[in-house]
């Protein structure tokens, strides 16, 4: 008997069928991959298991008992934990306060946060994910928040752990550490459902997989040992063969579009985040920034786009100094920005998809004429955009917050890449996207480069940086460790530089190529 069984689960949202007669079996102590394109129904199915949604039809059985889970509290009590693709954390609270929300440490009269903090610290050290229990969540990097979500689930003694894109913001080294942890946990009897779009991870860590396509089961309980290639796995997910190679000719860079000169920034805690960064991005060139999350990437992009004011240094666009100008002014210089956090920086969930299309250009043609919004034209253009980027939605009048995370990301990427910008700042552009969409977006970035755009690419995926970039900048503690042409940017070399290790071969390359 399987440890977990979902039997004939259907979930409808009005006229939209997110899950259609889905059955899933997961064996105890295994890592079971749940695969599918964006909008295939993976997260919806797991939200049913975790009690965030009630199924329209179907049953949930765990360890031989039928469960009627109506909220996450009941799921947690049954030993089910979930790490969501979008963090379920309250930024204003401390780490330990977030961990203890809805969970009571054994105490007769009061919640003992210090006792809980000791247990949390021991757990974090055991699994090599050190996070201070007293730090506010809003001060954590995205990678630290991801690790906190995993630790929070482990803290609550989960026996079945659902991981929804758990490595989306982790470095290769952190991913390897996580996989060691997962193997240790499953050896101790923990059962894991692993949602990911990274085919290599499925082949490396998972025992079985089930594939969803358009809300239905396309393949069930396949042994990973029986799958022989990434291409075979990709074809199962999307229902067709996919070319996993991004085809790219040699770049022919033109004049500098973006110039960053001796940029420095110190945050409110008096921590130096940028330490004299200097580089340029030329027309017809992709410059990729590699680095462990939290080494100044976010501050760099925010200083360039006007969201932060640097303490010194300069940012120039086509020779015009735009240091410290408002974001709208900078965007109007021909800048497109795919931000790191689509929820906080790219979309308004309470507005429609149509309204989100025009957030930065509501006052410009063809969206507006003589101060009047042209809704028919907005709808026409938006429908074409959604079709081009395969954004799955009932219609462009749907609230943006009702789209799946992957479809929200596709919409934001499509909106920015179709602006014919002179400079494209792409931060984690394909985070959480399926392999088919990822390859399409990567090819679009190359197309924009070939059109003559300057592209600044930041990604947690080292392979993506190495494949797409014409020039690689390695960032460590707010400094550029080296600037490498693509042919010299070897995975091992860049990995060492990301960790702050500089060997004789790479030493001095920043000064030689940037100054």
XYZ file of C-alpha atoms in Angstrom:
515
model
C 0.000 0.000 0.000
C 1.294 3.448 -0.932
C 1.998 5.875 1.900
C 0.062 8.665 0.143
C -2.819 8.201 -2.272
C -4.824 10.893 -4.016
C -7.823 9.261 -5.650
C -9.712 10.845 -8.580
C -9.149 14.422 -7.415
C -10.867 17.166 -9.391
C -10.679 20.880 -8.621
C -12.719 23.531 -10.412
C -12.458 27.296 -10.124
C -15.652 28.458 -11.766
C -15.392 27.264 -15.352
C -11.655 26.524 -15.045
C -10.726 22.885 -14.318
C -7.304 22.973 -12.646
C -7.216 19.260 -11.761
C -9.226 16.728 -13.734
C -9.605 13.235 -12.195
C -6.037 13.113 -10.884
C -4.778 10.043 -9.011
C -1.345 9.985 -7.382
C 0.497 7.304 -5.373
C 3.675 8.004 -3.392
C 5.711 5.344 -1.590
C 7.052 5.872 1.922
C 10.654 7.058 2.125
C 10.879 8.030 -1.538
C 11.329 11.305 -3.373
C 8.521 11.520 -5.912
C 8.758 14.188 -8.618
C 5.581 15.932 -9.724
C 6.217 17.364 -13.182
C 4.377 19.380 -15.784
C 4.251 22.664 -17.637
C 3.208 25.893 -15.934
C -0.513 25.768 -15.287
C -0.623 21.948 -15.475
C -2.171 21.816 -11.991
C 0.801 20.765 -9.848
C 0.588 23.503 -7.221
C -3.210 23.264 -7.092
C -3.005 19.541 -6.358
C -0.470 20.089 -3.590
C -2.506 22.964 -2.140
C -5.394 20.500 -1.841
C -3.150 18.064 0.016
C -1.983 20.868 2.321
C -5.518 22.076 3.045
C -5.351 25.418 1.255
C -8.008 24.253 -1.228
C -10.852 21.790 -0.816
C -11.210 19.321 -3.689
C -14.354 19.543 -5.776
C -14.238 15.755 -5.995
C -11.902 12.982 -4.839
C -10.231 11.566 -1.737
C -6.932 11.893 0.139
C -5.474 8.834 1.929
C -2.350 8.951 4.109
C -0.804 5.868 5.708
C -3.972 3.864 5.162
C -6.360 6.459 6.612
C -8.712 8.737 4.715
C -8.170 12.396 5.566
C -10.594 15.285 5.360
C -8.147 18.181 5.349
C -9.854 21.563 5.389
C -7.001 23.844 6.452
C -3.188 23.774 6.822
C -3.465 23.311 10.595
C -5.090 19.914 10.006
C -2.441 19.052 7.405
C 0.379 19.932 9.808
C -1.259 17.854 12.545
C -1.322 14.916 10.101
C 2.435 15.329 9.546
C 2.260 17.134 6.198
C 4.586 20.080 5.583
C 4.848 22.291 2.510
C 7.466 24.691 1.253
C 5.658 26.936 -1.198
C 7.013 28.428 -4.389
C 6.032 31.838 -2.981
C 7.187 32.221 0.588
C 4.556 32.127 3.348
C 6.464 34.456 5.664
C 5.642 37.722 7.452
C 8.519 40.125 6.718
C 8.079 42.304 9.827
C 8.437 39.349 12.235
C 11.638 37.595 13.289
C 12.700 34.212 11.989
C 11.638 32.368 15.146
C 8.310 34.221 15.307
C 7.581 33.038 11.763
C 8.549 29.487 12.692
C 6.239 29.496 15.705
C 3.192 30.996 13.990
C 0.360 28.524 14.474
C 2.622 26.177 16.410
C 2.896 25.952 20.194
C 6.042 24.789 21.921
C 5.290 22.624 24.938
C 4.851 25.014 27.859
C 2.281 25.284 30.621
C 1.747 29.018 30.626
C 3.458 30.812 27.756
C 5.261 30.430 24.471
C 8.974 30.008 25.134
C 10.627 31.672 22.148
C 14.142 31.316 23.567
C 13.715 27.574 23.994
C 12.295 27.349 20.479
C 15.195 29.448 19.151
C 17.715 27.026 20.665
C 16.005 24.091 18.992
C 15.783 25.983 15.691
C 19.480 26.936 15.810
C 20.481 23.318 16.467
C 18.323 22.195 13.533
C 19.797 24.859 11.236
C 23.357 23.895 12.186
C 22.624 20.186 11.788
C 21.549 20.703 8.205
C 24.164 23.375 7.406
C 21.616 26.157 6.872
C 22.664 28.750 9.474
C 20.098 31.507 10.025
C 19.832 33.696 13.121
C 16.467 33.080 14.838
C 16.297 36.714 15.936
C 16.826 38.343 12.544
C 13.811 39.908 10.851
C 12.626 38.086 7.753
C 12.575 41.338 5.770
C 16.358 41.526 6.230
C 16.990 38.031 4.851
C 18.040 37.405 1.278
C 15.693 35.439 -0.962
C 17.931 32.398 -0.627
C 17.835 32.628 3.169
C 14.042 32.897 3.093
C 13.895 29.716 1.004
C 16.053 27.877 3.532
C 13.913 29.214 6.373
C 10.802 27.717 4.781
C 12.474 24.306 4.644
C 13.656 24.562 8.248
C 10.204 25.661 9.381
C 8.665 22.493 7.940
C 11.356 20.306 9.514
C 10.874 22.082 12.844
C 7.243 20.913 12.844
C 8.218 17.257 12.496
C 6.759 16.724 9.038
C 6.578 13.100 7.844
C 5.469 14.072 4.329
C 7.214 17.115 2.895
C 6.037 18.925 -0.244
C 8.762 20.996 -1.906
C 7.508 23.376 -4.598
C 10.520 24.578 -6.636
C 12.849 24.349 -3.589
C 16.077 25.098 -5.476
C 14.800 28.059 -7.490
C 16.996 30.491 -5.530
C 19.823 28.194 -4.432
C 23.351 28.051 -5.818
C 24.764 24.756 -7.128
C 26.627 24.290 -3.848
C 23.498 24.987 -1.789
C 21.496 22.645 -3.997
C 24.030 19.883 -3.447
C 23.792 20.464 0.305
C 20.003 20.331 0.125
C 20.109 17.065 -1.806
C 22.376 15.542 0.824
C 19.806 16.620 3.410
C 16.923 15.118 1.432
C 18.730 11.803 1.088
C 19.355 11.802 4.807
C 15.710 12.591 5.559
C 14.316 9.899 3.260
C 16.738 7.360 4.744
C 15.107 8.172 8.091
C 11.647 7.518 6.620
C 10.534 10.970 5.453
C 8.508 11.011 2.237
C 9.003 13.894 -0.195
C 6.999 15.240 -3.125
C 9.366 17.278 -5.272
C 7.992 19.846 -7.744
C 10.626 21.192 -10.097
C 11.247 22.232 -13.702
C 14.937 21.356 -13.531
C 15.325 18.067 -15.338
C 18.803 17.392 -14.005
C 17.467 17.548 -10.449
C 14.782 14.983 -11.213
C 17.366 12.585 -12.615
C 19.757 13.180 -9.694
C 17.532 13.060 -6.631
C 14.118 11.524 -7.396
C 13.004 7.885 -7.298
C 9.750 8.138 -9.275
C 7.797 10.773 -11.139
C 4.240 11.572 -12.151
C 3.568 13.970 -15.026
C 0.554 16.292 -15.259
C -0.507 17.849 -18.541
C -3.412 20.314 -18.766
C -4.706 19.207 -15.380
C -4.711 15.476 -16.101
C -2.242 12.669 -15.435
C -0.128 12.096 -18.544
C 2.209 9.526 -16.964
C 2.076 7.954 -13.502
C 4.695 6.439 -11.202
C 7.520 6.240 -13.714
C 10.789 4.943 -12.291
C 13.508 7.533 -12.874
C 15.954 4.699 -13.548
C 13.884 3.839 -16.636
C 14.245 7.357 -18.099
C 17.423 7.661 -20.121
C 17.785 11.355 -20.994
C 16.703 14.887 -20.214
C 15.112 15.090 -23.663
C 12.915 12.070 -22.905
C 11.779 13.631 -19.634
C 11.107 16.994 -21.318
C 8.989 15.332 -23.994
C 6.886 13.652 -21.290
C 6.247 17.027 -19.684
C 5.236 19.026 -22.745
C 3.970 16.296 -25.065
C 6.475 17.011 -27.819
C 10.207 16.903 -28.424
C 12.205 19.948 -27.272
C 15.585 21.233 -28.361
C 17.410 21.816 -25.063
C 20.253 23.748 -26.709
C 20.065 27.551 -26.968
C 21.441 28.410 -30.401
C 23.567 31.544 -30.341
C 26.010 33.119 -32.756
C 29.037 35.133 -31.698
C 28.147 38.568 -30.347
C 29.072 41.736 -32.194
C 28.966 44.383 -29.455
C 28.477 48.034 -30.304
C 28.670 51.171 -28.170
C 28.151 51.058 -24.390
C 24.504 51.382 -23.372
C 24.951 50.940 -19.614
C 28.020 52.192 -17.752
C 28.484 51.660 -14.028
C 31.404 53.542 -12.480
C 32.773 52.958 -8.966
C 29.316 52.244 -7.566
C 29.089 52.037 -3.772
C 26.135 51.428 -1.485
C 25.856 50.887 2.276
C 22.539 49.725 3.727
C 20.675 50.981 6.807
C 22.523 48.488 9.010
C 25.814 50.085 7.891
C 26.734 46.987 5.886
C 28.626 47.690 2.676
C 26.717 45.973 -0.155
C 28.454 47.444 -3.223
C 32.169 48.141 -3.092
C 33.291 50.128 -6.095
C 31.651 48.250 -8.967
C 32.643 49.312 -12.470
C 31.549 47.668 -15.712
C 29.665 48.317 -18.931
C 27.107 46.536 -21.068
C 27.288 47.228 -24.791
C 24.634 47.072 -27.459
C 24.371 43.568 -28.868
C 25.900 41.935 -25.799
C 24.669 39.792 -22.901
C 26.583 40.378 -19.680
C 25.776 37.770 -17.055
C 26.298 38.320 -13.336
C 27.161 35.147 -11.425
C 27.213 35.037 -7.651
C 25.720 33.501 -4.563
C 22.452 35.230 -3.673
C 23.010 38.116 -1.249
C 26.349 39.344 -2.589
C 25.040 42.645 -3.900
C 22.972 41.594 -6.914
C 19.728 43.090 -5.623
C 21.389 46.363 -4.568
C 23.156 46.638 -7.920
C 19.943 46.333 -9.909
C 18.069 48.707 -7.598
C 20.775 51.354 -7.908
C 20.706 51.063 -11.704
C 16.897 51.283 -11.883
C 16.529 54.139 -9.393
C 15.003 52.122 -6.560
C 18.044 52.859 -4.386
C 20.350 55.858 -4.343
C 24.056 54.925 -4.256
C 26.282 56.712 -1.774
C 28.848 57.323 -4.515
C 29.647 56.393 -8.079
C 27.616 56.843 -11.246
C 25.169 55.078 -13.557
C 24.996 56.256 -17.167
C 22.677 55.251 -20.022
C 24.054 56.003 -23.482
C 26.346 58.560 -21.901
C 23.624 60.313 -19.877
C 24.147 60.311 -16.097
C 20.965 58.924 -14.505
C 22.359 58.319 -11.016
C 19.658 58.670 -8.394
C 16.867 59.535 -10.825
C 13.345 58.227 -10.293
C 12.563 54.756 -11.678
C 10.034 56.086 -14.192
C 12.626 58.478 -15.642
C 15.132 55.655 -16.011
C 12.605 53.322 -17.647
C 11.785 56.077 -20.128
C 15.438 56.016 -21.236
C 14.601 52.724 -22.943
C 15.097 50.330 -20.029
C 13.092 47.132 -19.521
C 13.273 45.523 -16.088
C 12.316 41.955 -15.200
C 12.612 42.204 -11.394
C 13.657 39.547 -8.898
C 10.266 39.495 -7.155
C 7.268 39.637 -9.490
C 4.827 39.988 -6.585
C 6.447 42.995 -4.943
C 7.984 44.729 -7.947
C 6.310 43.713 -11.206
C 2.606 43.103 -10.685
C -0.406 44.264 -8.728
C -2.311 41.083 -7.955
C -5.571 42.921 -7.290
C -5.582 44.433 -10.800
C -6.506 42.696 -14.032
C -3.961 41.340 -16.490
C -4.915 44.202 -18.809
C -4.225 46.790 -16.113
C -0.907 45.150 -15.291
C 0.143 45.416 -18.935
C 0.087 49.225 -18.797
C 1.496 49.848 -15.314
C 4.547 51.705 -16.660
C 3.096 53.008 -19.925
C -0.542 53.917 -19.221
C 0.100 57.456 -20.486
C 1.662 56.478 -23.817
C 0.402 55.420 -27.226
C -1.050 53.071 -28.251
C -2.425 52.464 -24.760
C -3.564 56.050 -24.287
C -4.620 58.870 -26.625
C -5.350 62.393 -25.427
C -5.381 61.140 -21.853
C -7.978 58.422 -22.535
C -7.129 54.732 -22.108
C -7.742 52.729 -25.283
C -9.087 49.517 -23.756
C -9.890 47.798 -27.047
C -6.317 48.265 -28.233
C -4.940 47.267 -24.815
C -7.009 44.074 -24.921
C -5.930 43.277 -28.483
C -2.245 43.734 -27.726
C -2.473 41.850 -24.450
C -4.242 38.861 -26.002
C -1.486 38.667 -28.616
C 1.161 38.880 -25.878
C -0.467 36.113 -23.808
C -0.704 33.896 -26.876
C 2.933 34.524 -27.832
C 4.248 33.675 -24.355
C 1.660 30.952 -23.705
C 0.168 32.666 -20.657
C -2.716 30.411 -19.652
C -5.658 32.509 -18.490
C -9.450 32.566 -18.982
C -9.047 36.090 -20.348
C -7.067 39.303 -20.018
C -9.734 40.746 -17.697
C -8.875 38.072 -15.096
C -7.211 39.300 -11.889
C -3.444 38.824 -12.130
C -3.348 37.220 -8.688
C -5.438 34.306 -9.955
C -2.802 33.170 -12.432
C -0.386 30.427 -11.437
C 3.094 31.616 -10.463
C 4.577 30.398 -13.732
C 1.965 32.184 -15.827
C 2.522 35.400 -13.875
C 6.240 35.145 -14.630
C 5.612 34.500 -18.332
C 3.367 37.568 -18.475
C 5.938 39.839 -16.804
C 8.756 38.565 -19.039
C 6.635 38.977 -22.155
C 5.596 42.505 -21.213
C 9.204 43.593 -20.702
C 10.821 41.812 -23.650
C 8.226 43.148 -26.099
C 9.015 46.777 -25.276
C 11.921 46.909 -27.785
C 14.144 48.345 -25.046
C 17.721 49.526 -25.466
C 18.737 47.956 -22.141
C 17.127 44.822 -20.702
C 17.806 44.048 -17.044
C 16.664 40.452 -16.570
C 16.761 39.181 -12.989
C 15.964 35.455 -12.666
C 13.787 35.704 -15.820
C 12.793 32.021 -15.965
C 12.497 31.293 -12.243
C 9.831 28.638 -11.703
C 9.174 28.109 -15.406
C 8.935 24.782 -17.205
C 11.678 23.664 -19.549
C 9.823 24.573 -22.738
C 9.097 28.130 -21.600
C 12.609 28.504 -20.192
C 14.223 27.669 -23.513
C 11.828 30.036 -25.308
C 12.669 32.942 -22.979
C 16.382 32.247 -23.291
C 16.072 32.315 -27.069
C 14.142 35.612 -26.819
C 16.966 37.165 -24.796
C 19.388 36.115 -27.518
C 17.029 37.568 -30.158
C 16.943 40.867 -28.275
C 20.740 40.861 -28.149
C 20.897 40.241 -31.883
C 18.407 43.082 -32.412
C 20.955 45.369 -30.750
C 19.744 45.520 -27.162
C 22.181 45.454 -24.275
C 21.242 42.691 -21.835
C 22.261 42.500 -18.176
C 21.348 39.002 -16.974
C 21.289 37.937 -13.329
C 20.482 34.340 -12.555
C 20.865 31.810 -9.761
C 21.339 29.175 -12.493
C 25.056 29.040 -13.196
C 24.492 26.899 -16.288
C 22.183 29.575 -17.676
C 24.769 32.297 -17.086
C 27.486 30.251 -18.764
C 25.311 29.323 -21.742
C 23.779 32.725 -22.531
C 26.387 35.289 -21.527
C 28.940 36.768 -23.875
C 30.757 38.143 -20.825
C 30.506 36.850 -17.240
C 30.970 39.061 -14.170
C 31.504 37.180 -10.907
C 30.196 39.049 -7.872
C 31.340 38.353 -4.317
C 30.587 40.540 -1.285
C 29.772 43.496 -3.486
C 32.967 43.264 -5.528
C 33.622 42.024 -9.040
C 36.045 39.127 -8.660
C 36.623 38.754 -12.402
C 35.279 39.603 -15.815
C 35.544 36.619 -18.131
C 34.699 36.142 -21.804
C 32.366 33.196 -22.320
C 35.126 30.924 -23.610
C 37.110 31.359 -20.357
C 34.131 31.078 -18.001
C 34.459 27.462 -16.897
C 32.003 26.102 -14.328
C 34.744 25.141 -11.846
C 36.523 28.491 -12.164
C 33.354 30.541 -11.760
C 32.221 28.363 -8.840
C 35.454 29.112 -6.967
C 35.147 32.827 -7.669
C 31.544 32.816 -6.422
C 32.864 31.461 -3.130
C 35.492 34.201 -2.921
C 38.402 31.970 -3.948
C 40.728 33.510 -6.521
C 43.489 31.401 -8.062
C 46.549 32.503 -9.988
C 44.771 32.126 -13.329
C 41.908 34.469 -12.463
C 43.694 36.855 -10.099
C 43.792 40.369 -11.483
C 41.325 39.745 -14.293
C 38.976 42.401 -12.963
C 41.635 45.057 -13.153
C 42.807 43.933 -16.596
C 39.397 43.922 -18.219
C 37.322 46.517 -16.396
C 39.494 49.413 -15.321
